[in-house]
Amino acid sequence: MSQYWLNLIFIGISFAIYIVIAIKSRATSTKEYYTAGGGVSPLANGMATAADWMSAATFISMAGVVASSGYDGSRFLMGWTGGFVLLTVLMVPYLRKFGKATVPDFIGDRYYSKSARFVAVLCAIFICMTYIMGQMRGVGVVFSQLFGIGIPLGVVIGASIVFFYAGLGGMKGITYTQVAQYCVMAFAYTIPAIYIAILLTNNFIPQLGLIGDYTKDGVPPVPFLDRLNNINTELGFSKYTDGSLSEMNMFCITAALMCGTAGLPHVIVRFFTVKNVRAVRRSACWTLAFIAVIYLTAPTIGAFSRVNLIESLNGKSYTEAPSWLKEFEATGQMAWVDKNNDGKIDIHGPAHGDNGKNNKVFISENGKPSFPPADAPENQRIGQYGERLLANKADTSNPNELYFGNDIMVMANPSMAGLPMWVIALLMAGCIAAALSTAAGLLLVLSTSISHDLMKKIVKPDLSDKEEVNYARIASFVSLGVATWFGINPPSAFIAKTVAFAFGLAASSFFPTLLIGIFSRRMNKQGAIAGMACGILFTLGYIIYFQFLDGTPDQYLFATESRGGITPEGIGFVGMIINFVVSFFVSYLTPAPPEEVKEMVENIHIPSGAGEASHH
């Protein structure tokens, strides 16, 4: 059986399971649509939250970051896991006791203001739309590789599937679908890692292989990380275990990811699906355990795929290159430009270029390859060795000939290591599960923010349950349409980077407002609204200027000649500081909140009866 049909069978079976679950657990009331009826067990909710959390950026892109940038990639690992601890310690138990199922709902009631609720709805829409763009891009990358189609068509196919089961089942359908998706993801991520660890290090535990010895091809054992560093430096890359980001930028990105995690509305809402506050804490422990399975494996996959890529291709004649190279060329995920006309694939790092900073294969405005049209003459499409020719001009300032997208390192890894076909098929099913599970969770938050917090609580208070759910489904459809467009035309070609922007927006808007709302009796509506607005507008403006307009790296905040400034991924941390400062400054210039609000804040800190506290 061919790889193509095996992929289809694995994905078909997994999809059939998801759709059956979505239909079986279809939401019949707003409570089931928003919070699955509040009766999910901590274990099931832990799995579902982990699946919701492990997006395409985590599953497909994070190991790609680690593979391409080594130590610098740890910013995603540290930020996202640290943030989850912040979320479970500082946020979720208190929000759960307060009993409001959505973030704008909490902000609207805590800050006794429809304006505050409206600003929170706008923030939720910006955060979720930015995040879902990355997921749609991930779906497109996987489907394009799977069916040999363009990424745009892949995005459209993925969007149709997400709408079907998210719009149909609501939170109840999504929860149990995500349990199944987590199981697929966990096996799809760890099994290839175990196989490759045995091949490269003779160690069946990937993490021990990473710190163990490289033993492939019968060479004398050498520490794996030394081998990796030597390969990198020989080819002109920096040491894998060294970082190239400035300490300040590394700190800001990690902090923005961490605080953004603690303000993510689609993760917070998951903890309203369990019975009480005690179940929330148990559910959070399960979630961290399930997340650890993937997060502790990601660095090993990144490092193994780096070695596999270089050993499989560098110095090889293109005509003798493994077949998977052609498969990734066909979808534009990889490209080879024979700069020295020797028919061999040469991989070089920036140190081998003219200015010591550049190893670009071709000249391109968006960093991606473009190809001649399908109806162009064959000699413009196919090179003398059978390679796919580019429409881009070659960048002759350096000798590097191989382009590869970071986002395909996880998908290419089993192929590069020559693993059995069923492992590759399982991985494809896992990649799709990762993107779809998070996209569905985000879509639910978007639709509830619009139907519940905007329509029901602000615009039309007399909405019936049925009308509210219908508005939610319409909002899902419109949101997904916009997200699909951005999945086809993303703000960054790199999934993890697009998702990092969403975390920056959450860090600069929701995190300070929720934290102050929980722990400060003095914070009033004026302070909260001003803080949220200033934080998110500053962050959004910075991202738009540098991603879509004419901003250049030398204009980054705090940039100097000797040191890079704060990149758009890390600016959310500065936006967060602005939010805190503006909130407290404005609140002390304006009247204190009403006494009943102060009592409400006091009440959510009282642990007595926490085990019995239930959703209102």
XYZ file of C-alpha atoms in Angstrom:
616
model
C 0.000 0.000 0.000
C 1.316 3.480 -0.858
C 2.101 6.136 1.755
C -0.669 8.333 0.342
C -3.412 5.741 0.929
C -2.047 4.812 4.346
C -2.138 8.508 5.350
C -5.738 8.740 4.148
C -6.787 5.637 6.109
C -5.251 6.901 9.385
C -6.709 10.385 8.970
C -10.072 9.012 7.795
C -10.386 6.769 10.865
C -9.439 9.608 13.239
C -11.894 11.998 11.543
C -14.678 9.433 11.698
C -14.101 9.134 15.459
C -14.147 12.946 15.940
C -17.332 13.408 13.931
C -19.183 10.540 15.657
C -18.230 12.047 19.045
C -19.356 15.534 17.929
C -22.747 14.212 16.792
C -23.240 11.992 19.886
C -22.445 14.855 22.278
C -24.239 17.629 20.424
C -25.057 20.642 22.616
C -28.782 21.073 23.310
C -28.627 24.120 25.639
C -26.457 27.222 26.079
C -24.916 25.664 29.209
C -23.824 22.618 27.210
C -22.711 24.826 24.299
C -20.532 27.066 26.518
C -19.371 24.807 29.388
C -20.344 21.210 28.411
C -22.921 21.257 31.223
C -20.193 21.560 33.893
C -19.935 17.797 34.423
C -16.664 16.723 32.754
C -14.269 14.621 34.891
C -10.874 16.179 35.835
C -8.998 13.466 33.895
C -11.017 13.972 30.681
C -10.843 17.740 31.059
C -7.065 17.514 31.582
C -6.722 15.663 28.278
C -9.087 18.018 26.469
C -7.269 21.107 27.827
C -3.915 19.661 26.776
C -5.282 19.070 23.265
C -6.759 22.579 23.170
C -3.420 23.915 24.349
C -1.211 21.934 21.965
C -1.910 23.795 18.806
C -0.340 23.522 15.364
C 2.327 25.910 16.656
C 3.248 23.495 19.435
C 2.928 20.276 17.500
C 4.205 21.254 14.059
C 6.201 24.413 14.605
C 7.860 24.305 18.034
C 10.224 21.439 17.223
C 10.949 23.262 13.946
C 12.031 26.330 15.939
C 14.265 24.160 18.112
C 15.683 22.438 15.001
C 16.543 25.707 13.265
C 17.589 27.912 16.178
C 18.673 25.476 18.908
C 18.822 27.089 22.332
C 16.828 30.133 21.183
C 13.863 27.840 20.529
C 13.599 27.184 24.266
C 11.772 30.523 24.622
C 8.606 28.767 23.452
C 9.077 25.822 25.793
C 9.797 27.987 28.840
C 7.151 30.597 28.065
C 4.285 28.246 27.341
C 4.866 25.807 30.207
C 5.664 28.538 32.756
C 2.527 30.349 31.688
C 0.382 27.350 32.370
C 1.624 27.278 35.976
C 0.761 30.996 36.302
C -2.682 30.303 34.873
C -3.480 27.458 37.267
C -2.099 29.173 40.396
C -3.107 32.815 39.912
C -6.184 32.747 37.700
C -8.334 29.710 37.237
C -9.400 28.791 40.824
C -10.535 32.380 41.508
C -12.300 32.829 38.170
C -13.995 29.462 38.678
C -15.218 30.481 42.120
C -16.480 33.761 40.672
C -18.528 31.578 38.328
C -18.323 33.432 34.997
C -17.693 31.170 32.025
C -16.078 33.725 29.702
C -13.345 36.301 30.256
C -15.485 39.267 29.039
C -18.235 38.053 31.414
C -15.854 38.263 34.388
C -14.485 41.652 33.290
C -18.010 43.041 32.673
C -19.217 42.023 36.160
C -16.011 42.667 38.118
C -15.660 46.138 36.609
C -19.455 46.796 36.723
C -19.441 48.222 33.210
C -20.805 47.410 29.753
C -17.925 49.437 28.295
C -15.377 47.215 30.049
C -17.221 44.139 28.736
C -17.212 45.591 25.206
C -13.451 46.330 25.305
C -12.886 42.771 26.599
C -14.949 41.343 23.716
C -12.823 43.299 21.205
C -9.626 42.043 22.891
C -10.918 38.433 22.803
C -11.697 38.778 19.092
C -8.219 40.170 18.291
C -6.445 37.492 20.356
C -8.462 34.550 19.024
C -8.367 35.726 15.403
C -4.558 36.083 15.527
C -4.226 32.669 17.169
C -6.619 30.899 14.804
C -4.703 32.269 11.773
C -1.724 30.171 12.882
C -3.921 27.083 13.277
C -5.463 27.499 9.827
C -1.960 27.905 8.389
C -0.945 24.679 10.143
C -3.927 22.812 8.718
C -3.016 24.135 5.256
C 0.628 23.026 5.576
C -0.409 19.482 6.595
C -3.143 19.073 3.972
C -0.907 20.475 1.220
C 1.771 17.922 2.086
C -0.755 15.137 2.422
C -2.611 15.605 -0.853
C 0.104 17.366 -2.857
C -2.118 20.445 -3.177
C -1.411 24.132 -2.550
C -1.577 25.478 1.000
C -4.612 27.738 0.217
C -6.797 24.774 -0.758
C -5.532 22.877 2.309
C -6.638 25.781 4.529
C -10.147 25.784 2.996
C -10.562 22.003 3.520
C -9.439 22.288 7.158
C -11.739 25.255 7.831
C -14.770 23.338 6.552
C -14.070 20.431 8.918
C -13.547 22.705 11.949
C -16.816 24.544 11.305
C -18.713 21.283 11.084
C -17.847 19.894 14.484
C -17.208 23.117 16.463
C -20.396 24.796 15.301
C -22.404 21.626 15.809
C -21.264 20.311 19.169
C -20.281 23.442 21.080
C -18.094 22.937 24.163
C -19.683 19.555 24.909
C -18.821 18.167 21.468
C -15.378 19.801 21.451
C -14.424 18.449 24.901
C -14.881 14.788 24.062
C -13.482 15.241 20.560
C -10.359 16.774 22.109
C -9.888 13.777 24.404
C -9.655 11.595 21.278
C -7.390 14.166 19.585
C -4.991 14.211 22.538
C -4.583 10.436 22.340
C -3.797 10.677 18.610
C -1.330 13.532 19.208
C 0.515 11.855 22.073
C 1.152 8.670 20.076
C 1.917 10.580 16.870
C 4.542 12.723 18.622
C 6.271 10.181 20.840
C 6.425 7.046 18.649
C 8.570 8.649 15.876
C 10.792 10.203 18.587
C 11.366 6.778 20.180
C 12.186 5.181 16.813
C 14.661 7.939 15.908
C 16.276 7.934 19.374
C 17.020 4.221 18.928
C 18.441 4.793 15.422
C 20.691 7.720 16.371
C 21.608 7.042 20.005
C 20.627 3.405 20.672
C 18.435 4.719 23.482
C 14.691 4.115 23.491
C 13.946 7.124 25.762
C 14.315 10.203 23.500
C 15.252 12.579 26.336
C 18.091 10.299 27.465
C 19.197 10.001 23.829
C 19.496 13.784 23.594
C 21.975 13.877 26.500
C 23.489 10.493 25.580
C 25.911 9.374 22.865
C 25.528 9.473 19.080
C 26.065 5.874 17.905
C 24.741 5.748 14.319
C 26.694 3.957 11.536
C 29.001 2.207 13.978
C 31.119 5.312 14.618
C 32.862 5.581 18.019
C 30.293 6.961 20.498
C 30.415 10.753 20.854
C 28.062 12.908 22.991
C 25.030 13.653 20.805
C 25.027 17.397 21.519
C 28.761 17.589 20.672
C 28.031 15.892 17.359
C 25.226 18.374 16.708
C 27.384 21.382 17.608
C 30.237 20.139 15.377
C 27.926 19.606 12.378
C 26.543 23.127 12.831
C 29.865 24.932 13.210
C 31.474 23.039 10.288
C 28.686 24.292 8.010
C 28.814 27.903 9.220
C 25.936 27.894 11.714
C 26.347 28.972 15.334
C 26.642 26.262 17.986
C 23.319 24.545 18.535
C 23.552 25.010 22.307
C 24.411 28.746 22.001
C 21.783 31.473 21.709
C 21.847 34.306 19.179
C 18.944 36.359 20.598
C 19.906 39.162 22.985
C 19.167 38.398 26.646
C 16.667 41.255 26.830
C 14.725 40.065 23.777
C 14.813 36.446 24.967
C 13.438 37.551 28.337
C 10.693 39.715 26.791
C 9.525 36.974 24.399
C 9.510 34.341 27.155
C 7.664 36.672 29.558
C 5.114 37.671 26.883
C 4.434 33.996 26.083
C 4.177 33.174 29.787
C 1.801 35.998 30.753
C -0.107 35.606 27.490
C -0.747 31.968 28.355
C -2.294 33.007 31.669
C -4.648 35.347 29.796
C -5.769 33.027 26.995
C -9.581 32.957 26.963
C -9.913 29.564 25.210
C -7.818 27.826 27.899
C -9.483 29.616 30.848
C -12.968 28.588 29.673
C -11.963 24.906 29.724
C -11.893 24.934 33.523
C -15.596 25.747 33.683
C -16.452 22.337 32.293
C -15.660 20.554 35.611
C -17.898 20.398 38.697
C -16.135 22.626 41.265
C -12.930 24.410 42.338
C -11.362 21.243 43.757
C -11.920 19.527 40.393
C -10.327 22.570 38.703
C -7.066 22.033 40.618
C -7.028 18.289 39.902
C -7.817 18.968 36.252
C -4.899 21.443 36.065
C -2.491 18.807 37.455
C -3.649 16.292 34.826
C -3.289 18.937 32.098
C 0.317 19.696 33.071
C 1.134 15.974 33.071
C -0.370 15.505 29.592
C 1.351 18.610 28.234
C 4.703 17.399 29.621
C 4.523 14.292 27.411
C 4.735 16.520 24.323
C 6.854 19.385 25.676
C 9.620 17.148 27.023
C 9.781 15.386 23.658
C 9.893 18.525 21.439
C 13.595 19.381 22.043
C 14.592 15.819 21.134
C 12.594 15.916 17.872
C 14.120 19.284 16.969
C 17.671 18.108 17.591
C 17.208 14.706 15.894
C 15.614 16.249 12.800
C 18.495 18.731 12.501
C 21.022 15.901 12.389
C 18.865 13.824 10.035
C 18.352 16.699 7.594
C 22.038 17.570 7.305
C 23.257 13.960 7.166
C 20.602 12.985 4.586
C 21.182 15.868 2.174
C 24.429 17.802 2.630
C 26.974 17.015 -0.095
C 24.614 14.498 -1.772
C 24.036 14.534 -5.507
C 20.473 15.704 -6.187
C 19.818 12.661 -8.391
C 20.696 10.387 -5.442
C 18.749 12.422 -2.854
C 15.991 10.591 -0.943
C 12.507 10.654 -2.486
C 10.995 12.723 0.350
C 12.957 15.780 -0.853
C 10.935 15.785 -4.097
C 7.674 15.429 -2.126
C 8.456 18.533 -0.071
C 9.695 20.382 -3.168
C 6.365 19.711 -4.880
C 4.481 21.595 -2.139
C 7.030 24.432 -1.845
C 8.170 23.423 1.654
C 11.701 22.757 0.414
C 13.691 24.131 -2.511
C 17.162 23.577 -3.979
C 19.074 26.107 -6.078
C 22.281 24.756 -7.636
C 24.410 27.891 -7.234
C 27.743 26.301 -8.219
C 26.339 23.989 -10.949
C 27.863 20.813 -9.503
C 24.565 18.914 -9.088
C 25.167 18.511 -5.337
C 23.121 19.864 -2.426
C 25.276 22.186 -0.322
C 24.007 23.368 3.060
C 25.768 26.384 4.588
C 25.160 28.691 7.532
C 25.392 32.496 7.714
C 29.114 32.406 8.625
C 29.939 31.249 5.063
C 28.168 34.253 3.475
C 29.715 37.576 2.415
C 28.534 39.506 5.468
C 28.487 36.653 7.981
C 24.752 37.168 8.600
C 22.976 35.774 5.569
C 22.445 32.256 4.249
C 19.346 32.925 2.113
C 18.998 30.630 -0.873
C 17.042 33.108 -2.994
C 15.836 36.704 -2.981
C 12.235 36.996 -1.809
C 10.144 39.687 -0.138
C 8.267 37.259 2.103
C 11.092 34.749 2.592
C 9.195 32.036 0.691
C 9.955 30.485 -2.707
C 7.763 31.271 -5.706
C 7.501 29.068 -8.774
C 6.846 29.551 -12.492
C 3.182 29.019 -13.505
C 2.062 25.456 -14.237
C 1.637 26.241 -17.949
C 5.207 27.599 -18.337
C 7.565 25.693 -20.674
C 9.109 22.619 -19.054
C 12.652 24.051 -19.144
C 11.434 26.902 -16.902
C 9.805 24.527 -14.415
C 12.180 21.534 -14.291
C 15.988 21.794 -13.970
C 18.608 19.600 -15.610
C 18.682 17.190 -12.637
C 14.883 17.014 -12.325
C 14.683 19.626 -9.559
C 11.799 22.090 -9.327
C 12.993 25.489 -10.556
C 12.135 28.727 -8.776
C 10.888 32.018 -10.141
C 13.044 33.791 -7.506
C 16.562 34.956 -8.299
C 19.331 33.086 -6.470
C 21.028 34.989 -3.622
C 24.676 34.821 -4.684
C 26.055 36.534 -1.551
C 26.410 33.098 0.094
C 26.842 29.439 -0.964
C 23.773 27.940 0.802
C 21.621 25.962 -1.676
C 18.864 24.392 0.460
C 15.710 26.151 1.626
C 13.374 24.415 4.072
C 10.437 25.760 6.064
C 10.720 25.348 9.834
C 7.126 24.174 9.969
C 7.831 20.958 8.100
C 10.656 19.623 10.302
C 8.308 17.511 12.424
C 6.489 16.131 9.376
C 9.722 15.440 7.488
C 11.480 13.806 10.442
C 10.074 10.234 10.108
C 10.723 10.327 6.345
C 14.287 11.565 6.885
C 14.938 8.762 9.367
C 13.415 6.122 7.066
C 10.722 5.076 9.537
C 7.890 2.662 8.618
C 5.042 4.124 6.568
C 2.446 3.653 9.328
C 4.501 5.919 11.640
C 4.435 8.686 9.009
C 0.655 8.196 8.583
C 0.151 8.384 12.366
C 2.179 11.606 12.496
C 0.043 13.174 9.754
C -3.108 12.328 11.736
C -1.501 13.901 14.839
C -0.576 17.113 13.011
C -4.142 17.565 11.811
C -5.565 16.731 15.267
C -3.327 19.422 16.825
C -4.423 22.185 14.480
C -8.109 21.226 14.508
C -8.416 20.845 18.291
C -7.126 24.347 19.034
C -8.960 25.930 16.105
C -12.208 24.467 17.450
C -11.572 25.811 20.970
C -10.719 29.265 19.639
C -13.752 29.302 17.418
C -15.950 28.557 20.405
C -14.479 31.489 22.384
C -14.944 33.808 19.406
C -18.546 32.753 18.925
C -19.420 32.949 22.663
C -17.763 36.380 22.987
C -19.958 37.662 20.175
C -23.225 35.839 20.981
C -23.155 35.849 24.806
C -21.045 38.849 25.803
C -21.876 41.205 22.948
C -25.387 40.274 21.782
C -26.982 38.908 24.994
C -25.297 41.152 27.573
C -24.969 44.425 25.656
C -27.024 44.655 22.435
C -30.129 42.475 22.940
C -30.667 41.289 26.564
C -33.974 39.508 25.765
C -32.352 36.859 23.515
C -33.711 33.328 24.025
C -31.349 30.370 24.523
C -32.008 29.114 21.014
C -31.347 32.528 19.414
C -28.127 32.875 21.396
C -26.786 29.526 20.136
C -27.783 30.476 16.573
C -25.881 33.765 16.871
C -22.891 31.762 18.145
C -23.005 29.519 15.058
C -23.254 32.504 12.690
C -20.316 34.150 14.491
C -18.334 30.877 14.108
C -18.940 30.898 10.361
C -17.902 34.548 9.878
C -14.854 34.213 12.170
C -13.699 31.105 10.360
C -14.050 32.871 7.010
C -11.736 35.675 8.169
C -9.303 33.181 9.750
C -9.221 31.184 6.504
C -8.234 34.284 4.554
C -5.406 34.981 6.994
C -4.394 31.304 6.936
C -3.881 31.707 3.188
C -2.219 35.148 3.597
C -0.564 34.892 7.047
C 1.161 37.786 8.868
C 4.207 35.511 9.179
C 5.148 32.512 7.043
C 6.111 30.821 10.290
C 3.226 29.373 12.373
C 4.836 29.728 15.822
C 5.606 33.390 15.155
C 1.998 34.182 14.200
C 0.800 32.427 17.358
C 3.378 34.325 19.470
C 1.629 37.552 18.401
C -1.641 36.239 19.893
C 0.132 35.577 23.201
C 1.563 39.100 23.141
C -1.946 40.525 22.665
C -3.288 38.387 25.551
C -0.380 39.421 27.815
C -0.931 43.118 27.130
C -4.719 43.060 27.556
C -6.292 40.267 29.614
C -3.483 39.151 31.943
C -3.091 42.432 33.906
C -6.835 43.151 33.914
C -7.738 39.689 35.234
C -4.900 39.630 37.779
C -5.727 43.084 39.178
C -9.445 42.240 39.122
C -8.846 39.152 41.250
C -6.371 40.623 43.770
C -7.079 44.381 43.996
C -10.192 45.737 45.731
C -9.320 49.277 44.661
C -9.196 48.789 40.862
C -12.166 50.443 39.170
C -13.742 50.342 35.722
C -11.943 53.466 34.437
C -8.526 51.996 35.269
C -9.342 48.598 33.736
C -10.706 50.034 30.488
C -7.808 52.488 30.063
C -5.222 49.799 30.849
C -6.682 47.217 28.449
C -7.065 49.729 25.650
C -3.540 51.201 26.008
C -1.878 47.780 26.389
C -3.466 46.094 23.381
C -3.324 49.169 21.098
C 0.385 49.657 21.768
C 1.121 45.946 21.165
C -1.092 45.687 18.090
C 0.374 48.878 16.614
C 3.941 47.620 17.086
C 3.154 44.229 15.489
C 1.333 45.816 12.526
C 4.130 48.351 11.937
C 6.889 45.728 11.829
C 4.952 42.905 10.147
C 2.823 44.730 7.578
C 4.286 48.211 7.138
C 7.841 49.455 6.614
C 9.350 48.784 10.051
C 12.962 47.540 10.009
C 14.883 45.684 12.771
C 17.108 48.704 13.483
C 13.928 50.544 14.598
C 13.023 47.960 17.257
C 12.481 49.313 20.762
C 15.829 49.554 22.654
C 17.803 48.525 19.545
C 21.478 49.603 19.505
C 24.332 48.985 17.075
C 25.711 46.187 19.223
C 22.412 44.638 20.293
C 19.061 43.915 18.680
C 15.957 45.425 20.240
C 12.632 43.860 21.224
C 11.059 41.951 18.324
C 7.266 41.931 17.711
C 7.011 38.515 19.445
C 8.258 40.033 22.706
C 6.526 43.421 22.645
C 3.499 42.045 24.518
C 5.605 42.168 27.705
C 6.097 45.943 27.295
C 2.375 46.293 26.476
C 1.623 44.425 29.709
C 3.749 46.851 31.774
C 1.928 49.761 30.088
C -1.416 48.148 31.000
C -0.432 47.769 34.682
C 0.913 51.334 34.962
C -2.037 52.981 33.172
C -4.590 50.887 35.136
C -3.235 51.881 38.560
C -2.583 55.506 37.555
C -6.106 56.047 36.192
C -7.807 54.156 39.044
C -6.180 56.358 41.690
C -7.353 59.499 39.876
C -10.957 58.258 39.665
C -13.578 57.134 42.245
C -13.216 53.781 44.021
C -15.515 50.921 42.944
C -18.829 50.317 44.787
C -18.755 48.435 48.104
C -20.541 45.375 46.643
C -17.719 44.994 44.086
C -15.114 45.138 46.872
C -17.064 42.456 48.762
C -17.230 40.344 45.595
C -13.415 40.489 45.288
C -13.036 39.561 48.972
C -15.440 36.644 48.532
C -13.529 34.933 45.693
C -10.454 34.714 47.969
C -12.262 32.827 50.731
C -11.326 29.117 50.448
C -14.070 27.866 52.799
C -16.519 25.754 50.819
C -14.311 25.951 47.735
C -14.926 22.294 47.082
C -18.633 22.934 46.779
C -18.456 26.220 44.846
C -20.346 25.667 41.666
C -21.055 27.430 38.410
C -23.908 29.923 38.493
